Coordinates of C-alpha atoms and ligand atoms in Angstrom, one line a residue:
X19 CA 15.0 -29.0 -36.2
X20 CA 14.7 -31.0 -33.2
X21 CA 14.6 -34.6 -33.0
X22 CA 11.2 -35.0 -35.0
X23 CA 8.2 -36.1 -32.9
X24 CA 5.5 -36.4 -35.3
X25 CA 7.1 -39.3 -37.3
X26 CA 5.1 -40.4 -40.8
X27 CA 6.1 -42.2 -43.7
X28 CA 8.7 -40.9 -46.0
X29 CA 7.7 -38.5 -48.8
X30 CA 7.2 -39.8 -52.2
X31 CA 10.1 -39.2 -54.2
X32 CA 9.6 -38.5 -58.2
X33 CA 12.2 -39.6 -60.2
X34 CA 14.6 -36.2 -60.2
X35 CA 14.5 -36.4 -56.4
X36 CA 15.6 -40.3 -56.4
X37 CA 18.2 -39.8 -58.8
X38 CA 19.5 -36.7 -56.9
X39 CA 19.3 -38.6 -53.7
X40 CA 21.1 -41.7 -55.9
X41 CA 24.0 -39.1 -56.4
X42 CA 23.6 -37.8 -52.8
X43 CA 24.8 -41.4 -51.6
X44 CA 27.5 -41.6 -53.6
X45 CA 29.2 -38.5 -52.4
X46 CA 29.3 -39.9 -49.2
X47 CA 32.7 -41.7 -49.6
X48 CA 34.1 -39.5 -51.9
X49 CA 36.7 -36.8 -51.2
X50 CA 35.9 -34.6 -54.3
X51 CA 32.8 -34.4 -55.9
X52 CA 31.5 -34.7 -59.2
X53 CA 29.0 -31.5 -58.8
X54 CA 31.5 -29.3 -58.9
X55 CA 32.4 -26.2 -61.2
X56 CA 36.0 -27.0 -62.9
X57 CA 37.1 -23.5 -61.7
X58 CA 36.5 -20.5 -59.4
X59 CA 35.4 -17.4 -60.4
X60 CA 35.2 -14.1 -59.3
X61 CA 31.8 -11.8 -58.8
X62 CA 31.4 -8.1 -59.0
X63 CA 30.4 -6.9 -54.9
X64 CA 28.9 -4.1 -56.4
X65 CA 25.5 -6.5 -57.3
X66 CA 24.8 -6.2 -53.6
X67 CA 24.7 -2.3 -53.1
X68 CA 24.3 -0.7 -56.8
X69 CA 21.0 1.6 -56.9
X70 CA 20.6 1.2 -60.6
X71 CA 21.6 -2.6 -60.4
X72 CA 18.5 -2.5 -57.9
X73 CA 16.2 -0.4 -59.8
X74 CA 16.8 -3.1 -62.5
X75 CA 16.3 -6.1 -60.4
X76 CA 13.0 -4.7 -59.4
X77 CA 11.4 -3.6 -62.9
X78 CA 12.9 -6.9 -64.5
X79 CA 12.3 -9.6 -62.5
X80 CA 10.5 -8.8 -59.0
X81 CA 7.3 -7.2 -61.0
X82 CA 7.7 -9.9 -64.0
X83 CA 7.6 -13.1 -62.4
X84 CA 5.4 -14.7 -60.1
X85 CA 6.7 -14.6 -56.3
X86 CA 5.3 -16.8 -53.7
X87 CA 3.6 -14.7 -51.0
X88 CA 3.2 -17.8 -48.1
X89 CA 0.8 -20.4 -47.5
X90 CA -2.9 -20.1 -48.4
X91 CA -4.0 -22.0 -45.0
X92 CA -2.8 -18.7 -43.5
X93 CA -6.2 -17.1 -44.7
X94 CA -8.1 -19.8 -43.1
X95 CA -11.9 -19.1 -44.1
X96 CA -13.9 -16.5 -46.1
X97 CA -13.3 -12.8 -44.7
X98 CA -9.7 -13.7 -43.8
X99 CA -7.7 -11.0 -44.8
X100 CA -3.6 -9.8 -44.6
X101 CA -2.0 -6.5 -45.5
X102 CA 1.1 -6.5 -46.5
X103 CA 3.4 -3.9 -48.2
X104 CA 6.0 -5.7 -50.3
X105 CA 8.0 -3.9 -53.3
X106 CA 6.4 -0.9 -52.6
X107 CA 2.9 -2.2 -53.2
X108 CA 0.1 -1.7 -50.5
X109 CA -1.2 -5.3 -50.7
X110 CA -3.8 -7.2 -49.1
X111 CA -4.4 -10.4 -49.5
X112 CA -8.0 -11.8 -48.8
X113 CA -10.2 -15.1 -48.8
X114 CA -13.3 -14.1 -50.4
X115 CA -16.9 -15.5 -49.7
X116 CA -16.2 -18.0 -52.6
X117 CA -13.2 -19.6 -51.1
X118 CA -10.8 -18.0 -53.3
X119 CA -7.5 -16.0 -52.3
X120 CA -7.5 -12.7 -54.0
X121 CA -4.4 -10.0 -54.3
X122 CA -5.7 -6.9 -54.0
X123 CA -4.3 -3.5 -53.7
X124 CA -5.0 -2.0 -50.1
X125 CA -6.1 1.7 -51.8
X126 CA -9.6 3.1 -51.8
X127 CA -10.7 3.9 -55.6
X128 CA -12.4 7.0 -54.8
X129 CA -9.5 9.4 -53.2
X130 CA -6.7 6.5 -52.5
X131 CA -6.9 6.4 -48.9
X132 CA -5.7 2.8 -47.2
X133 CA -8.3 0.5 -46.6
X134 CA -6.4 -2.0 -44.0
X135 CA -4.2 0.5 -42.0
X136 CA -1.7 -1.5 -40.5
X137 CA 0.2 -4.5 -41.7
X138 CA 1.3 -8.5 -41.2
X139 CA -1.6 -9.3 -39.0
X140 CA -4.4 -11.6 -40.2
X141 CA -8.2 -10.1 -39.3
X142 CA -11.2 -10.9 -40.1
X143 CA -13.9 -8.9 -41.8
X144 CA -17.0 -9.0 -43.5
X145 CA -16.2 -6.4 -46.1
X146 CA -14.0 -2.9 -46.6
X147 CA -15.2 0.1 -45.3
X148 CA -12.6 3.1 -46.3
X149 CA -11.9 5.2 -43.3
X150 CA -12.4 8.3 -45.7
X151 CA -16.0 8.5 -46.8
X152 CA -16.9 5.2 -46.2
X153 CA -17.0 3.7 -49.3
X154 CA -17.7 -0.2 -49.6
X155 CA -16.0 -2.8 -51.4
X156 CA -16.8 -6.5 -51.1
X157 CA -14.2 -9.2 -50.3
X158 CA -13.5 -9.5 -54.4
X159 CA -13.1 -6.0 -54.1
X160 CA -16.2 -5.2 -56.2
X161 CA -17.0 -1.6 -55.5
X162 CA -20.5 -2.2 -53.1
X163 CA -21.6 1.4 -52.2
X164 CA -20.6 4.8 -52.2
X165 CA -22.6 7.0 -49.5
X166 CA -24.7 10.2 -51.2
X167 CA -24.2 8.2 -54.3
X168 CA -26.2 10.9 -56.4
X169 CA -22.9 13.3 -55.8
X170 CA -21.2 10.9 -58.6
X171 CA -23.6 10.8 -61.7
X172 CA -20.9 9.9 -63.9
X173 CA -19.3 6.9 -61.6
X174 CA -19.3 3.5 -63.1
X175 CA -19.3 1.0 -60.1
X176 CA -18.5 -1.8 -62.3
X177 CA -14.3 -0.3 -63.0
X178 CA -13.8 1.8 -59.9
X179 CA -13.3 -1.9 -57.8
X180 CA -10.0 -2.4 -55.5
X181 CA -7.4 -3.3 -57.9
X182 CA -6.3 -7.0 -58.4
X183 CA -3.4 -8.5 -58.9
X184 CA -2.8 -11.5 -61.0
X185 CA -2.5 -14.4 -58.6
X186 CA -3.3 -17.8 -57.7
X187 CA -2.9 -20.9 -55.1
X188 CA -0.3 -23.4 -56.2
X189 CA 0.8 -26.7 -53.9
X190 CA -1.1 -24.4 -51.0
X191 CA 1.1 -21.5 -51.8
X192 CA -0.3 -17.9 -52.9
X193 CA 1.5 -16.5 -56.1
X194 CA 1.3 -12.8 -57.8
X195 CA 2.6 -11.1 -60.0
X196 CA 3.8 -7.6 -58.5
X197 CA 2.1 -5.3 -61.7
X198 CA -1.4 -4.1 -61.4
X199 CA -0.7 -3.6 -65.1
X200 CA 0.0 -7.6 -65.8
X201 CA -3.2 -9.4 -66.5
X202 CA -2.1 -13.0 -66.0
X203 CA 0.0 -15.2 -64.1
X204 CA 1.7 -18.5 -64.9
X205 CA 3.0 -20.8 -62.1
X206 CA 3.1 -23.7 -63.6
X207 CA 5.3 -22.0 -66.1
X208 CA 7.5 -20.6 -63.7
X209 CA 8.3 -23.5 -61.7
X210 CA 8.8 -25.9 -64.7
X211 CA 10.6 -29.1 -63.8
X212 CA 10.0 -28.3 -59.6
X213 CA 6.3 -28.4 -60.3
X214 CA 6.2 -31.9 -59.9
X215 CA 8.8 -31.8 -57.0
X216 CA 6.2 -29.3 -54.9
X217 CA 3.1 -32.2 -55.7
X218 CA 5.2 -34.9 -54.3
X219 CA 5.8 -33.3 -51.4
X220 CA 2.0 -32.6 -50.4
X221 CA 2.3 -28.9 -49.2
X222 CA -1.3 -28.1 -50.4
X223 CA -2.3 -30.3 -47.3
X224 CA -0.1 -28.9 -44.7
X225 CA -1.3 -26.4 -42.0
X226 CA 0.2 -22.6 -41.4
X227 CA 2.0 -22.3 -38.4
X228 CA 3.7 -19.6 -37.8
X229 CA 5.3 -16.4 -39.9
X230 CA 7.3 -13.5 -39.0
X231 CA 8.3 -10.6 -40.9
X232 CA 11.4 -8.3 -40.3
X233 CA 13.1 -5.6 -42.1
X234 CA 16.9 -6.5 -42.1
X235 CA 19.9 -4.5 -43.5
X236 CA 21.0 -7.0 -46.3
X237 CA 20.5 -7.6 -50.3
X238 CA 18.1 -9.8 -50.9
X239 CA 20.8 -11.8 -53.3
X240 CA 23.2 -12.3 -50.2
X241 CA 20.4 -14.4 -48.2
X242 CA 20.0 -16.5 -51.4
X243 CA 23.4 -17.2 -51.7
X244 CA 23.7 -18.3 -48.2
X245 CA 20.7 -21.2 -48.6
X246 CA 22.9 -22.4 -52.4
X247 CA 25.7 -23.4 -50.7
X248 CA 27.2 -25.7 -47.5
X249 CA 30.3 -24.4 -47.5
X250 CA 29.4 -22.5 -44.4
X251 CA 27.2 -24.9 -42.5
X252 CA 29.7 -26.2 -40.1
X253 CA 31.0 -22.8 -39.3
X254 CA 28.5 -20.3 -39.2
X255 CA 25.5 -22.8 -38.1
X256 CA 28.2 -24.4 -35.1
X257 CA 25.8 -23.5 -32.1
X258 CA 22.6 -25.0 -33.8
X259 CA 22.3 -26.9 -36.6
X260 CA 26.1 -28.2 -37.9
X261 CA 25.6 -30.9 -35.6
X262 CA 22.8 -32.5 -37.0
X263 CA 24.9 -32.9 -40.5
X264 CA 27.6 -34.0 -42.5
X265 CA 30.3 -32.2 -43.5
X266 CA 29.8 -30.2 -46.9
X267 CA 27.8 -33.4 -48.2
X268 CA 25.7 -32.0 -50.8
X269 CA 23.8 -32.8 -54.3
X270 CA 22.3 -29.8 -56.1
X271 CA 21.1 -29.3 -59.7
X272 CA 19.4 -26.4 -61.7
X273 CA 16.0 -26.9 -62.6
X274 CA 15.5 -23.8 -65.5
X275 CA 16.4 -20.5 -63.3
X276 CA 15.8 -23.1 -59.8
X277 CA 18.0 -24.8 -57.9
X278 CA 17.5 -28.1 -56.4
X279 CA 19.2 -29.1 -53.4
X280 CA 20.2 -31.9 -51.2
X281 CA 22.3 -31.8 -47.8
X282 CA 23.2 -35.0 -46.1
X283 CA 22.5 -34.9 -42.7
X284 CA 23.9 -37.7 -40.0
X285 CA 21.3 -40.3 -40.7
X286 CA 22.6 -40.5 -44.6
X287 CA 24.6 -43.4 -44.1
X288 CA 21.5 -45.6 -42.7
X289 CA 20.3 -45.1 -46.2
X290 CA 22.5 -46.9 -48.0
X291 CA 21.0 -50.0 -46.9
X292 CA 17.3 -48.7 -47.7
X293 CA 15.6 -49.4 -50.8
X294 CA 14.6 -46.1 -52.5
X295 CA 11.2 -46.1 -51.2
X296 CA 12.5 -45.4 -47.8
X297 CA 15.1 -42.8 -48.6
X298 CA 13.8 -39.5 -46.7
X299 CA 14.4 -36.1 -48.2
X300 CA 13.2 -34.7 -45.0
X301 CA 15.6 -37.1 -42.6
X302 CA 18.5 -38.6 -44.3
X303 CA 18.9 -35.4 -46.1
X304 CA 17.6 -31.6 -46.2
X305 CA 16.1 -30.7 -49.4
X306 CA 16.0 -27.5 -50.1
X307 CA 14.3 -25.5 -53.6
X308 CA 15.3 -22.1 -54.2
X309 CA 12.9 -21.1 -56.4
X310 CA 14.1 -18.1 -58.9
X311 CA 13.9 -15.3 -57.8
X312 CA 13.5 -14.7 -54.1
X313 CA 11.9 -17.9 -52.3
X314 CA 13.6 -20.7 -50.4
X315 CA 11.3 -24.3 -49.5
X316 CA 13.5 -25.7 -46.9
X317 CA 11.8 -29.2 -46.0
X318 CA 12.0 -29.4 -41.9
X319 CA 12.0 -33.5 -40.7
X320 CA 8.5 -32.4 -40.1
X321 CA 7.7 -28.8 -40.9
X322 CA 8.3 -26.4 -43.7
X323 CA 10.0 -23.2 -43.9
X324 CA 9.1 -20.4 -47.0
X325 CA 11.7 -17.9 -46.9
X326 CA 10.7 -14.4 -49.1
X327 CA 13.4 -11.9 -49.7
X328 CA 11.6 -8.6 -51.0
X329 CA 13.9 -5.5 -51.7
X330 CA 13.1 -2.9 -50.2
X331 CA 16.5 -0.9 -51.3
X332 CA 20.1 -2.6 -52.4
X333 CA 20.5 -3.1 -49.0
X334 CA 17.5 -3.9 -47.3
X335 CA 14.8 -6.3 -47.5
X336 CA 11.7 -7.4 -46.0
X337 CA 12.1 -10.8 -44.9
X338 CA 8.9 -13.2 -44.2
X339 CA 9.3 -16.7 -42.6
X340 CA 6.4 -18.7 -43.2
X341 CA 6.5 -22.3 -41.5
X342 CA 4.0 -25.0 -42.4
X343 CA 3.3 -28.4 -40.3
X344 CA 1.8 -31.6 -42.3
X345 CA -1.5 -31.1 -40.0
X346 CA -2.1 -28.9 -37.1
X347 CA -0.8 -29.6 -34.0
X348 CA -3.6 -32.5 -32.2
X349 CA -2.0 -31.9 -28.8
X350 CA 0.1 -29.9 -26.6
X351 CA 3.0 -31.9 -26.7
X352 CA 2.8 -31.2 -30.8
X353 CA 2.4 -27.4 -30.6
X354 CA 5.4 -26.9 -28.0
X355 CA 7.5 -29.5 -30.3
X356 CA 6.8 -27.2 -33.3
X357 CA 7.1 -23.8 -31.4
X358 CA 10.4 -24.9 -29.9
X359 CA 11.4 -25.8 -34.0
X360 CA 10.3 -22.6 -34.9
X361 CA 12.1 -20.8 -32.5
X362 CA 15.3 -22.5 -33.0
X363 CA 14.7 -22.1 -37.0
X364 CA 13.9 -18.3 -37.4
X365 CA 15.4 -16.9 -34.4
X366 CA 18.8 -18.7 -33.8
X367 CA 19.4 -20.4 -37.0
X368 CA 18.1 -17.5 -39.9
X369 CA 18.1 -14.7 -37.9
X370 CA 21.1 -14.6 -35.4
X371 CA 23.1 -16.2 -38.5
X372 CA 22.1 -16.7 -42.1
X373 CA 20.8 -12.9 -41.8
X374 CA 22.9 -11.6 -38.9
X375 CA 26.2 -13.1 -41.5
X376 CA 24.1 -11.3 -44.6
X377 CA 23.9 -8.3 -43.0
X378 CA 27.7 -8.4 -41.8
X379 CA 28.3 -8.8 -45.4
X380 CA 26.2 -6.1 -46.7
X381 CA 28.1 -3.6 -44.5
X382 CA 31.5 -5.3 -45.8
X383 CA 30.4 -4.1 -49.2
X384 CA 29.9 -0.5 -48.2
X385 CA 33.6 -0.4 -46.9
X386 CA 34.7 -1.1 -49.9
X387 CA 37.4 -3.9 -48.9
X388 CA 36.8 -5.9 -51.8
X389 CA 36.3 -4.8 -55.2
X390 CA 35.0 -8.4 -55.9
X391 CA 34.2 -11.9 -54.2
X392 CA 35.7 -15.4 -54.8
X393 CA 33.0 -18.1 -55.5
X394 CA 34.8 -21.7 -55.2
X395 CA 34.3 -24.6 -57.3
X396 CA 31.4 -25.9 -54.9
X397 CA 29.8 -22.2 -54.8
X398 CA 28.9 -23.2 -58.1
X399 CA 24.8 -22.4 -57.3
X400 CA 26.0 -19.2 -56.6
X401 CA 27.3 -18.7 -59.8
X402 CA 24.9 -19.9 -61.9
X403 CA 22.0 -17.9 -59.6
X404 CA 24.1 -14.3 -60.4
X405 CA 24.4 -15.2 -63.9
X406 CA 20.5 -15.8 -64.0
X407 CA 20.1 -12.5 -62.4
X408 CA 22.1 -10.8 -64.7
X409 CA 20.8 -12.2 -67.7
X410 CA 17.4 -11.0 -66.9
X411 CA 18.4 -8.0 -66.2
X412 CA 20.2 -7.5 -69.8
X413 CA 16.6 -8.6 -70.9
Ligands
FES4 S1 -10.8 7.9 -50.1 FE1 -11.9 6.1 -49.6 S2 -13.9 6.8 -49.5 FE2 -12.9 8.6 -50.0
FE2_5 FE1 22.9 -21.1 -43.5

């Protein structure tokens, strides 16, 4: 988050984002604020590191819902393709020759051998040939030929294709729904009122930049708590990005299971004198969406970071940073701007602290010095995103 160097007009605000930035203004002057809880609360620790809690969590909301995967520009033309495991499911995400992203399931139908054997890098291919017997799917994943075909009299072509996920492109991101046994997804449905936020804010347009994937030590639930709150800004984010806002200046709001979020950064004063046409989400504030359950938007003064927490036990994740520009880089001086952004964004702010903090935590729990945590009257996001979690997992 540099000083921005690709400068553009404002983003069109919708009416939820102008009234949120309305209330963002007012808590400028004010020593209190009218956002928050009446009381404190305490949380149970063990939602971070129970195996049953996590077994839960899985079955009941990370196979239910639709979860963002990353931007579709990632998968640039047809034969573009991307394995990834996530949740325990071999995936591999693919442009076929119609245009179309596809999930698909990165297992050969005739003795389940992987297709794709590595993971997280985008090639490019004309088809899938399984290492095995060399059977032949195209990029749909429609089963194309089986060598000494007369060995399988009974095979029907037609079912034996890769297995597909429900999915689809949404504001230029890629959904699924985690179930080879779900037939149908529902974005739309899922996002609810932040549907119309996302098409405001143009991301089908915008270009992939970068991603990186890690495997980190932490819940998934303690890096969404730490993008809910700004309680910590100043403190853990010193070295990087405190500077660049005001202290614990915030104005958040749930949308359904969603959160809605804006930060004041320095320039929020200047707006006070703007007429709401010209108040930036991107400059005088940070808006952030945490989408329910496991992705973060984080709107950049000219990029975009996804953030994807996927469990990969109650205390580990894989973690997948996907950044997006509002066009590709024209020049040099554009790409170094942007790689120094995404260098300071991924490796010194989330990764030396939001996950380097989670992961501090996450061994904290282990230790068992605290039975429970203390959520203040502004940690009220937090509280509201456990008690989401926990319904669900009552069902
Ligand atoms: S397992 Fe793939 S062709 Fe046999
Ligand atoms: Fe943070």
């Amino acid at each position: 988050m540099s000083t921005p160097h690709v400068s553009a007009a404002p983003d069109h605000l919708n009416p939820p984002l102008q009234a949120l930035f309305r209330r963002l203004l007012g808590e400028i002057d004010s020593p209190d604020s009218s956002d928050w809880d009446a009381t404190d609360s305490l949380l149970d620790a063990k939602v971070y590191s129970d195996p049953d809690i996590h077994r839960l969590e899985v079955e009941r909301i990370f196979r239910r819902l639709p979860l963002c995967l990353g931007h579709a520009d990632q998968l640039p033309e047809p034969g573009s393709m991307l394995a990834r495991d996530l949740l325990g499911l071999p995936l591999l995400l693919v442009r076929d020759a119609q245009g179309d992203i596809q999930v698909l399931l990165n297992v050969c139908r005739h003795r389940g051998a992987r297709l794709v054997a590595g993971q997280d890098t985008v090639c490019r291919q004309t088809g899938l040939t399984c290492p095995y017997h060399a059977w032949r799917y195209g990029l749909d994943g429609a089963l194309l030929g089986v060598p000494m075909a007369q060995g399988f009299p009974t095979l029907d072509p037609a079912s034996r294709g890769l297995k597909r996920l429900p999915s689809t492109v949404r504001h230029g991101l890629v959904w699924a729904v985690l179930d080879p046994a779900q037939a149908t997804i529902d974005v739309p449905g899922l996002l609810g009122g932040l549907d119309d936020d996302l098409a405001v804010l143009g991301l089908g347009s915008h270009r992939f930049f970068r991603q990186r994937v890690q495997t980190r030590a932490t819940n998934w639930k303690l890096v969404m708590d730490a993008f809910q709150e700004v309680y910590h800004i100043k403190r853990l984010h010193a070295r990087t990005i405190a500077p660049f806002f005001l202290h614990a200046k915030s104005a958040g709001e749930a949308v359904g299971p969603h959160l809605r979020i804006l930060v004041g950064r320095e320039q929020l004063p200047d707006a006070t004198a703007l007429p709401p046409g010209a108040w930036d989400v991107r400059r005088h504030a940070t808006l952030t969406h945490a989408i329910f359950p496991n992705s973060l938007l984080i709107y950049h003064p000219d990029s975009t970071s996804h953030l994807g927490m996927f469990p990969t036990a109650p205390g580990e994740i894989r973690f997948v940073h996907t950044m997006f520009t509002p066009h590709a880089a024209r020049n040099d001086k554009e790409q170094a701007h942007w790689d120094r952004t995404f260098d300071m964004i991924d490796g010194g702010v989330f990764s030396a602290e939001d996950l380097f903090i989670s992961e501090q935590i996450q061994q904290g729990v282990a230790s068992g010095a605290n039975d429970s945590f203390v959520l203040g009257r502004f940690e009220q996001h937090l509280r509201r995103f456990h008690a989401q979690v926990q319904g669900m997992l009552r069902g």
